[in-house]
Each structure stands twice: as structure tokens, then as C-alpha cells.
Tab-separated table of C-alpha atoms in Angstrom:
chain	number	residue	atom	x	y	z
A	1	MET	CA	-12.218	-8.089	8.940
A	2	THR	CA	-10.616	-5.570	10.317
A	3	LEU	CA	-6.715	-3.987	11.964
A	4	ARG	CA	-7.378	-3.207	15.876
A	5	ILE	CA	-4.692	-0.457	16.824
A	6	ASP	CA	-4.714	-0.311	20.737
A	7	ILE	CA	-4.245	2.962	21.733
A	8	SER	CA	-5.193	1.866	25.183
A	9	GLY	CA	-3.203	4.830	28.035
A	10	VAL	CA	-2.103	6.846	24.971
A	11	SER	CA	-3.043	11.295	25.398
A	12	ALA	CA	-4.898	11.946	22.332
A	13	GLU	CA	-1.558	14.424	22.054
A	14	ARG	CA	-0.356	11.635	21.069
A	15	LEU	CA	-3.334	10.949	18.268
A	16	ARG	CA	-1.282	13.284	15.476
A	17	PHE	CA	-2.827	14.496	12.312
A	18	ALA	CA	0.424	15.590	9.793
A	19	ALA	CA	1.655	15.454	5.956
A	20	SER	CA	4.622	13.714	5.037
A	21	PRO	CA	6.276	14.926	1.499
A	22	LEU	CA	7.733	11.469	1.390
A	23	ALA	CA	3.774	9.520	1.648
A	24	GLU	CA	2.949	12.012	-1.140
A	25	LEU	CA	5.451	10.628	-3.181
A	26	THR	CA	5.254	7.559	-2.428
A	27	ALA	CA	2.118	8.567	-3.339
A	28	MET	CA	2.300	9.523	-6.972
A	29	LEU	CA	4.124	6.918	-6.808
A	30	HIS	CA	1.693	4.431	-6.954
A	31	VAL	CA	-0.086	6.140	-9.206
A	32	LEU	CA	2.742	6.132	-11.439
A	33	ALA	CA	2.729	2.921	-11.685
A	34	GLU	CA	-0.758	1.963	-10.821
A	35	PRO	CA	-2.654	4.749	-13.102
A	36	GLY	CA	-5.616	1.717	-13.121
A	37	HIS	CA	-6.285	2.294	-9.063
A	38	HIS	CA	-6.648	5.373	-9.965
A	39	PRO	CA	-8.649	7.376	-13.189
A	40	GLN	CA	-8.872	10.896	-11.889
A	41	LEU	CA	-5.389	11.005	-11.963
A	42	ALA	CA	-5.018	9.103	-15.593
A	43	GLY	CA	-3.687	12.435	-17.552
A	44	TRP	CA	-1.364	13.684	-15.103
A	45	ALA	CA	0.443	10.520	-14.936
A	46	ALA	CA	0.701	9.766	-18.412
A	47	GLU	CA	1.763	13.049	-18.002
A	48	VAL	CA	4.366	12.748	-15.965
A	49	TRP	CA	5.626	9.724	-17.492
A	50	ALA	CA	6.112	11.635	-21.420
A	51	GLY	CA	8.161	13.708	-19.130
A	52	LEU	CA	10.482	11.973	-17.581
A	53	SER	CA	14.111	10.880	-18.903
A	54	PRO	CA	14.883	7.498	-20.043
A	55	GLU	CA	17.033	6.917	-17.177
A	56	LEU	CA	14.424	8.148	-14.592
A	57	SER	CA	12.437	6.082	-16.185
A	58	GLU	CA	14.526	2.846	-16.075
A	59	ARG	CA	14.970	3.616	-12.409
A	60	LEU	CA	10.974	4.302	-11.277
A	61	ARG	CA	10.609	0.263	-13.052
A	62	GLU	CA	13.419	-1.201	-10.516
A	63	ALA	CA	12.857	-0.430	-7.646
A	64	GLU	CA	8.002	-0.186	-8.451
A	65	PHE	CA	7.845	-3.150	-5.926
A	66	LEU	CA	8.144	-1.167	-2.733
A	67	TRP	CA	5.560	1.135	-3.748
A	68	ARG	CA	3.544	-0.143	-6.628
A	69	SER	CA	1.687	-3.891	-5.683
A	70	SER	CA	1.260	-2.166	-1.250
A	71	GLN	CA	3.678	0.744	0.191
A	72	ALA	CA	7.058	-0.433	2.211
A	73	ASP	CA	5.898	0.166	5.828
A	74	PHE	CA	9.887	3.898	5.789
A	75	LEU	CA	7.362	5.816	2.998
A	76	ILE	CA	5.281	6.699	5.636
A	77	PRO	CA	6.665	8.315	7.960
A	78	GLY	CA	6.001	7.621	11.430
A	79	TRP	CA	7.247	11.296	12.298
A	80	PRO	CA	6.622	13.540	9.353
A	81	ARG	CA	9.235	16.172	8.862
A	82	PRO	CA	8.508	19.803	7.079
A	83	THR	CA	10.716	18.676	4.032
A	84	LEU	CA	11.684	15.248	2.767
A	85	ALA	CA	14.916	15.618	2.684
A	86	GLU	CA	14.644	16.078	6.508
A	87	GLU	CA	11.829	12.384	5.850
A	88	LEU	CA	15.024	10.577	3.999
A	89	ASP	CA	17.486	11.733	6.976
A	90	ASP	CA	15.399	9.625	8.494
A	91	VAL	CA	14.926	6.458	6.121
A	92	ASP	CA	18.750	6.351	6.736
A	93	ARG	CA	18.876	6.329	9.897
A	94	ILE	CA	16.226	2.293	9.499
A	95	ASP	CA	19.671	-0.783	9.825
A	96	ASP	CA	20.018	-2.336	7.386
A	97	ALA	CA	18.336	-6.121	8.959
A	98	THR	CA	14.713	-3.738	9.148
A	99	TYR	CA	14.795	-1.971	5.695
A	100	VAL	CA	15.165	-4.785	3.788
A	101	THR	CA	12.915	-7.248	5.501
A	102	ALA	CA	9.693	-4.422	4.898
A	103	ALA	CA	11.040	-3.883	1.216
A	104	LEU	CA	11.344	-7.554	0.411
A	105	VAL	CA	8.153	-7.805	2.261
A	106	THR	CA	6.745	-5.635	-0.257
A	107	THR	CA	8.722	-7.044	-3.542
A	108	CYS	CA	7.926	-10.151	-3.025
A	109	GLY	CA	4.375	-9.624	-2.608
A	110	SER	CA	5.247	-11.529	0.715
A	111	ASN	CA	4.188	-11.016	4.662
A	112	ARG	CA	7.063	-10.898	7.690
A	113	ILE	CA	5.614	-14.610	8.299
A	114	HIS	CA	7.096	-15.834	5.680
A	115	PHE	CA	10.508	-14.524	7.213
A	116	GLY	CA	9.402	-14.362	11.038
A	117	ALA	CA	12.101	-13.080	13.222
A	118	ARG	CA	14.615	-14.331	11.347
A	119	SER	CA	17.173	-11.882	8.927
A	120	PRO	CA	17.203	-12.711	5.276
A	121	LEU	CA	20.494	-11.013	6.133
A	122	THR	CA	21.923	-13.143	8.501
A	123	ASP	CA	20.276	-16.064	7.435
A	124	VAL	CA	19.906	-18.916	4.680
A	125	THR	CA	16.757	-20.340	5.055
A	126	ALA	CA	15.116	-16.814	5.365
A	127	ARG	CA	16.736	-15.462	2.813
A	128	GLU	CA	16.233	-18.771	0.765
A	129	ARG	CA	12.484	-18.451	1.184
A	130	ALA	CA	12.938	-14.674	0.113
A	131	LEU	CA	14.580	-15.082	-3.377
A	132	ASP	CA	11.973	-18.269	-4.228
A	133	LEU	CA	9.852	-15.794	-3.497
A	134	ALA	CA	10.807	-12.554	-5.673
A	135	GLN	CA	11.796	-15.681	-8.756
A	136	ALA	CA	7.940	-16.236	-8.460
A	137	ARG	CA	6.713	-12.209	-8.595
A	138	GLY	CA	9.219	-12.689	-12.102
A	139	ALA	CA	12.977	-11.633	-13.372
A	140	VAL	CA	12.790	-7.782	-12.405
A	141	GLN	CA	11.073	-7.931	-8.653
A	142	GLU	CA	13.598	-11.402	-8.941
A	143	ALA	CA	17.058	-9.512	-9.935
A	144	PHE	CA	16.356	-6.708	-7.529
A	145	ALA	CA	16.517	-8.572	-4.429
A	146	GLU	CA	19.196	-10.297	-5.527
A	147	ARG	CA	21.193	-6.790	-5.264
A	148	LEU	CA	18.949	-5.869	-1.657
A	149	LEU	CA	20.334	-8.596	-0.348
A	150	ALA	CA	23.156	-8.639	-2.284
A	151	ASP	CA	24.561	-4.945	-1.401
A	152	PRO	CA	21.990	-2.833	0.441
A	153	ALA	CA	23.820	-0.031	1.348
A	154	ALA	CA	24.010	0.405	-2.425
A	155	VAL	CA	20.688	-0.226	-3.503
A	156	ARG	CA	19.774	2.085	-0.781
A	157	ALA	CA	21.700	4.543	-1.272
A	158	ARG	CA	19.607	4.662	-5.327
A	159	VAL	CA	16.951	4.017	-3.501
A	160	ARG	CA	16.947	7.722	-1.302
A	161	ASP	CA	19.076	8.751	-5.520
A	162	THR	CA	15.745	7.644	-7.739
A	163	LEU	CA	13.153	9.893	-4.734
A	164	GLU	CA	15.437	12.646	-4.440
A	165	GLN	CA	14.940	12.568	-9.172
A	166	CYS	CA	11.770	13.092	-8.712
A	167	VAL	CA	11.551	16.582	-6.773
A	168	GLU	CA	12.392	18.492	-10.154
A	169	ALA	CA	10.926	16.058	-12.418
A	170	PHE	CA	7.693	16.045	-11.461
A	171	PHE	CA	6.963	16.308	-7.489
A	172	GLU	CA	8.072	19.935	-6.413
A	173	ALA	CA	5.790	20.884	-8.487
A	174	ALA	CA	2.490	17.925	-7.694
A	175	TRP	CA	3.504	19.183	-3.888
A	176	ALA	CA	2.975	22.594	-4.224
A	177	GLY	CA	-0.664	22.260	-5.252
A	178	ALA	CA	-1.458	19.241	-2.898
A	179	ALA	CA	0.173	20.595	0.097
A	180	VAL	CA	-2.680	23.819	-0.314
A	181	GLN	CA	-5.238	21.467	0.411
A	182	LEU	CA	-3.543	19.030	2.787
A	183	ALA	CA	-2.774	21.885	4.547
A	184	THR	CA	-7.253	22.742	4.710
A	185	ASP	CA	-7.563	19.672	5.631
A	186	LEU	CA	-5.248	19.394	8.431
A	187	ARG	CA	-6.679	22.573	9.738
A	188	ARG	CA	-10.012	21.043	10.331
A	189	LYS	CA	-8.799	17.425	11.522
A	190	ASN	CA	-6.682	18.822	14.381
A	191	ASP	CA	-9.501	21.665	14.829
A	192	LEU	CA	-12.163	17.875	15.122
A	193	LEU	CA	-9.710	16.383	17.761
A	194	ARG	CA	-9.718	19.717	20.023
A	195	ARG	CA	-12.890	20.752	20.252
A	196	GLN	CA	-15.541	17.437	19.405
A	197	GLY	CA	-11.934	14.561	20.070
A	198	VAL	CA	-11.220	11.967	19.203
A	199	GLU	CA	-14.429	9.745	17.740
A	200	ALA	CA	-14.608	13.454	16.060
A	201	ALA	CA	-12.209	13.091	14.828
A	202	LEU	CA	-11.985	9.720	12.994
A	203	ALA	CA	-14.903	9.981	11.645
A	204	SER	CA	-14.073	13.103	9.200
A	205	VAL	CA	-10.659	11.099	8.497
A	206	SER	CA	-13.120	8.162	7.023
A	207	GLY	CA	-16.228	6.262	7.682
A	208	ALA	CA	-13.424	3.187	7.640
A	209	VAL	CA	-12.644	4.208	10.826
A	210	THR	CA	-13.861	4.242	13.716
A	211	LEU	CA	-13.076	3.837	17.245
A	212	ALA	CA	-14.161	1.096	19.550
A	213	PRO	CA	-17.307	1.867	22.666
A	214	ASP	CA	-14.304	1.907	25.393
A	215	GLY	CA	-12.453	4.313	23.791
A	216	ASP	CA	-8.771	2.217	23.745
A	217	CYS	CA	-8.684	0.577	20.663
A	218	ILE	CA	-9.183	1.964	16.320
A	219	ILE	CA	-10.341	0.007	13.953
A	220	VAL	CA	-10.797	0.550	10.557
A	221	ASP	CA	-12.344	-1.303	8.200
A	222	LYS	CA	-10.141	-3.308	5.719
A	223	LEU	CA	-9.981	-6.939	3.993
A	224	GLN	CA	-7.600	-8.413	6.702
A	225	ASP	CA	-7.350	-9.540	10.611
A	226	LYS	CA	-4.451	-7.412	12.063
A	227	ALA	CA	-3.264	-5.858	15.307
A	228	THR	CA	-1.157	-3.829	16.467
A	229	ALA	CA	-1.046	-1.580	19.731
A	230	ALA	CA	-0.309	2.792	19.577
A	231	ARG	CA	1.745	2.387	23.512
A	232	GLY	CA	3.202	4.896	23.101
A	233	ALA	CA	4.097	6.944	20.392
A	234	GLY	CA	1.028	7.188	19.337
A	235	VAL	CA	-0.536	7.510	16.273
A	236	THR	CA	-0.635	9.422	13.172
A	237	PHE	CA	-2.637	10.190	10.479
A	238	ILE	CA	-1.505	11.937	6.901
A	239	PRO	CA	-3.807	13.405	4.584
A	240	SER	CA	-2.706	12.417	1.323
A	241	VAL	CA	-4.533	14.349	-2.104
A	242	PHE	CA	-3.050	11.113	-3.804
A	243	ASN	CA	-3.168	8.070	-2.707
A	244	ARG	CA	-7.415	7.588	-3.386
A	245	PRO	CA	-9.568	5.583	-3.243
A	246	HIS	CA	-6.545	3.668	-0.684
A	247	LEU	CA	-6.603	3.821	3.295
A	248	VAL	CA	-3.444	3.274	3.412
A	249	ALA	CA	-1.832	2.326	7.408
A	250	VAL	CA	0.907	0.550	9.110
A	251	HIS	CA	0.479	-1.725	11.019
A	252	ALA	CA	3.870	-4.566	11.419
A	253	PRO	CA	5.943	-5.204	15.086
A	254	GLY	CA	8.515	-2.654	15.370
A	255	TRP	CA	7.154	-0.022	12.939
A	256	GLN	CA	4.743	3.175	15.061
A	257	PRO	CA	1.287	3.381	13.792
A	258	VAL	CA	0.113	5.628	10.612
A	259	VAL	CA	-3.038	6.079	8.689
A	260	GLN	CA	-2.413	7.724	5.632
A	261	TYR	CA	-6.138	8.572	4.507
A	262	PRO	CA	-7.202	9.988	1.216
A	263	VAL	CA	-8.409	13.755	1.142
A	264	ALA	CA	-10.191	14.077	-2.747
A	265	GLU	CA	-13.200	13.498	-4.322
A	266	PRO	CA	-14.861	10.649	-4.895
A	267	THR	CA	-15.121	10.507	-8.282
A	268	PRO	CA	-18.954	8.272	-9.490
A	269	SER	CA	-19.330	5.296	-10.291
A	270	GLU	CA	-20.936	4.564	-14.060
A	271	PRO	CA	-23.792	2.508	-14.163
A	272	VAL	CA	-23.611	-1.092	-15.760
A	273	ALA	CA	-26.248	-4.047	-17.081
A	274	LEU	CA	-28.534	-5.258	-14.188
A	275	GLU	CA	-27.416	-8.904	-15.254
A	276	THR	CA	-23.636	-8.261	-14.719
A	277	VAL	CA	-23.789	-6.243	-12.280
A	278	SER	CA	-26.189	-10.219	-10.174
A	279	LEU	CA	-23.192	-12.398	-11.488
A	280	ARG	CA	-20.340	-10.105	-9.952
A	281	LEU	CA	-22.600	-9.537	-6.764
A	282	GLU	CA	-23.115	-13.434	-6.721
A	283	ALA	CA	-18.621	-14.003	-7.032
A	284	LEU	CA	-18.773	-11.332	-4.501
A	285	ALA	CA	-20.379	-12.911	-1.836
A	286	HIS	CA	-17.931	-15.352	-0.525
A	287	PRO	CA	-15.656	-12.974	2.285
A	288	VAL	CA	-12.816	-15.679	0.848
A	289	ARG	CA	-13.053	-14.293	-2.844
A	290	LEU	CA	-13.469	-11.065	-1.740
A	291	ARG	CA	-10.021	-11.683	0.908
A	292	LEU	CA	-7.776	-12.292	-2.803
A	293	LEU	CA	-9.575	-10.090	-4.671
A	294	ARG	CA	-7.715	-7.821	-1.927
A	295	THR	CA	-5.336	-9.880	-2.386
A	296	LEU	CA	-4.971	-8.864	-6.869
A	297	ALA	CA	-5.618	-5.847	-6.363
A	298	ARG	CA	-1.705	-5.190	-4.981
A	299	GLY	CA	-0.856	-7.533	-8.099
A	300	PRO	CA	-0.891	-10.700	-9.038
A	301	HIS	CA	-0.625	-13.427	-8.260
A	302	THR	CA	-0.191	-17.331	-8.256
A	303	THR	CA	-3.173	-19.460	-7.578
A	304	GLY	CA	0.721	-20.887	-5.240
A	305	GLU	CA	1.511	-17.359	-3.825
A	306	LEU	CA	-2.538	-16.541	-3.113
A	307	GLY	CA	-2.681	-20.126	-1.230
A	308	HIS	CA	-0.158	-18.985	0.904
A	309	ALA	CA	-1.227	-15.769	1.846
A	310	TRP	CA	-4.693	-16.852	3.318
A	311	GLU	CA	-3.264	-20.370	4.395
A	312	LEU	CA	-5.706	-21.627	1.751
A	313	SER	CA	-4.773	-25.117	-0.198
A	314	PRO	CA	-4.777	-24.588	-4.393
A	315	PRO	CA	-8.617	-26.714	-5.656
A	316	GLU	CA	-9.697	-24.201	-3.527
A	317	VAL	CA	-8.640	-21.319	-4.473
A	318	SER	CA	-9.064	-22.130	-7.880
A	319	ARG	CA	-12.167	-22.379	-7.536
A	320	HIS	CA	-12.569	-19.192	-6.354
A	321	LEU	CA	-10.535	-17.523	-9.455
A	322	ALA	CA	-12.467	-19.351	-11.519
A	323	VAL	CA	-16.107	-18.396	-10.060
A	324	LEU	CA	-14.097	-14.533	-9.974
A	325	ARG	CA	-13.427	-14.451	-13.941
A	326	ARG	CA	-16.999	-15.801	-14.590
A	327	ALA	CA	-17.839	-12.324	-13.758
A	328	GLY	CA	-15.374	-11.177	-15.359
A	329	LEU	CA	-13.317	-9.257	-12.189
A	330	LEU	CA	-10.192	-10.812	-13.371
A	331	THR	CA	-7.831	-11.740	-16.032
A	332	ALA	CA	-5.450	-14.444	-16.460
A	333	ARG	CA	-1.616	-14.055	-18.105
A	334	ARG	CA	0.387	-17.144	-18.848
A	335	ASP	CA	4.424	-16.131	-17.880
A	336	GLY	CA	6.594	-19.418	-17.910
A	337	ARG	CA	5.835	-21.893	-15.815
A	338	TYR	CA	3.231	-19.458	-13.873
A	339	VAL	CA	-0.687	-17.938	-13.966
A	340	ARG	CA	-0.771	-14.950	-13.648
A	341	TYR	CA	-4.347	-13.441	-11.745
A	342	THR	CA	-5.125	-9.447	-12.636
A	343	LEU	CA	-7.728	-7.301	-10.354
A	344	ASN	CA	-10.454	-5.870	-13.347
A	345	VAL	CA	-9.891	-2.568	-11.364
A	346	PRO	CA	-12.105	-1.095	-13.975
A	347	ASP	CA	-15.324	-3.556	-13.982
A	348	LEU	CA	-15.053	-3.735	-9.965
A	349	ALA	CA	-15.248	0.086	-9.983
A	350	ALA	CA	-18.647	-0.603	-12.386
A	351	LEU	CA	-20.280	-2.015	-8.940
A	352	GLY	CA	-19.565	1.262	-6.750
A	353	THR	CA	-16.565	3.395	-5.750
A	354	ASP	CA	-17.929	1.521	-1.426
A	355	LEU	CA	-16.921	-1.723	-3.839
A	356	LEU	CA	-13.590	-0.164	-4.673
A	357	ALA	CA	-12.866	1.611	-2.295
A	358	ALA	CA	-13.043	-1.694	0.386
A	359	VAL	CA	-11.064	-3.982	-1.689
A	360	LEU	CA	-8.465	-1.021	-2.728
A	361	ARG	CA	-8.145	0.054	0.805
């Protein structure tokens, strides 16, 4: 299961390493929304939440679907700029249809296959489908999707204003410290690219990123089967201090391929009982269950949502979920007429950082 980025005909100069203030802010927002994914940053997250104004706290929660389970494509720039303001200006230049579809993909816990080439702004069927998916995710997601479809300009302006408020609240201080580590990493990556070539530079990004033997494709080891092409635009690699263990990839049609990778050191795993390890490894010894865990790592899902995501029947999904629950890797919570399943990140982490990174990336 891989993401394949076709780079045939793309010169080495088109493979760029650059820091992005907006991508790093997005990584920070993800930590605030999902601190369980980042235990090494739990103290930072708690401190930030304690210092936020009630208004900004509410704003972050109302829009967190843009960065909680996955990151909206427009928040990971293909052409990073020196300042956050410049990158937000670039986001403002994206047309409403593109922005709204990207936002709904993350808000609804869905993917573009549900919309196809149709825009929910103009196509009634796509709009109803988006609202149905958002409703299944909860009342807050549904309200956000309704506002976005009713008045995209107002929502876009509010999201930008929220991100700008984060600068003084926590981003400016955190970015000052992160920028030093990012600059050090970028010097090393660009030096490797210049002196040793693409393969060496990719190897330094992550063990999950490799160059195909023919040199025409970048292979990203993720629990999904996707493909995209760099064409003339190339590929951008963005280092991050805050996104470990995630390896974020923008690969949707119409977007330039981008890979955001972590530069921080991994946190060692804690030992667990052998019996528990055996039970959990047995539960994980099936590719379908790994796929389900990859989706659940992005946030709570119902059986129906998991079935749609992987084209599985409800009984088949239920059987696999039962195995994972017996192994203690999932919890279930009823929310009205829906039952949502959640990944137990700490228990998965106890099996080892390599497994956790493979699922979360």
C-alpha cells in the first residue's frame, strides 16, 4: 500500500525543500486538536489551551475539522512563502469551488470520490451528499458544512481571521523555536540533494519515502493505494517540528504534490505484557484491519463510513472491528443513532513507534 508520485521528466531542481509557516501552524493546530497523537507535546498543548481566550478556543473548535483528522489541502502549501500572511494571501486566491471541496473532504471525513467532478456549491446531489456525510460526523460538523455551503466567502474570511489570531496567541513564540530546527534540517536536505542526488535526499526525509529503481517515481509508504503526478510543478517537501509521527501528503487531482515530514526525534515506546502484545499482533495480522485502523487514526468513524471508505460490506467491517475491539485497540461510543469507533492511540503506541508511525502517517 503506497502513494506513488510520478516524477518522470521532472528535473532535480523541481524537487524543493522549504519551510512553511502555514503548514507548521496547521501541524500545531492538529496537536491541539489531537494531543493523544503527540504525547511528547501534551504539555505544550495543555499550556496553549490554558492561555487561549474563550473566543479563540471556540473558533478553533468550530473549524478543527480542517486539521484534526487530516489537513485540508490548502493548508499545506505547494509553494511555501517566507511569511504566514503571504501564504494566507495565496489561499485567498483559490476559487470557492476548490476551497469548499477541499474543506468538505476533511470536514465530512470523506473523500473526493463522493463528489466526483461535481461541486457541492452548484450540484444539488453533491451538496446533499456532503450534508449527509457531515451530519453523520456530528452536529458541529454539520453546522460548519452548512455555513460553508451557504456563504463560502464569510467562512473563508472567518477561518483566515482565526488563523491570524493564533499568531499572537501561540504561533509566534512556537515558530521562533521551530524555525531554527527547520533551517538546520533544510540545510542538510538541500546539501544532500545537491551533492548526492534525489535518492539520498529522499532517504533522509523518512524510511517511508524512497525512489523507485527507475528513478521515475517517488514511493511513500502509507496505508493507502494512491497515485499522482508531479509534472512540471515538481514536488515540495516541508519539514515540521510538530507533526511527528505523521507523514502528510497532498496528492489530490489539481493540487501540486507536497510531503510534510517530521524532523523531531521519536519518543521511545513503553513495554507491555507479552500476552497483550500477542493478542494485538494477531489482530493486526490482516491488511483490511490495518486499513481500518488508518482511517480510524484520522478520527472516530461509524461502520457505514468505514464501509464507504474501503468499499466493504457492513457485516465485513463489523467482523474486523470486533477483532480489534477484543484486542483493546478500539473503543465504541454511541452518539444518537450512530456508534462511533475510536482508535486507542496509547495502546497502539505500546506496540512500537514504527507501527504507530505506519498507521498515523
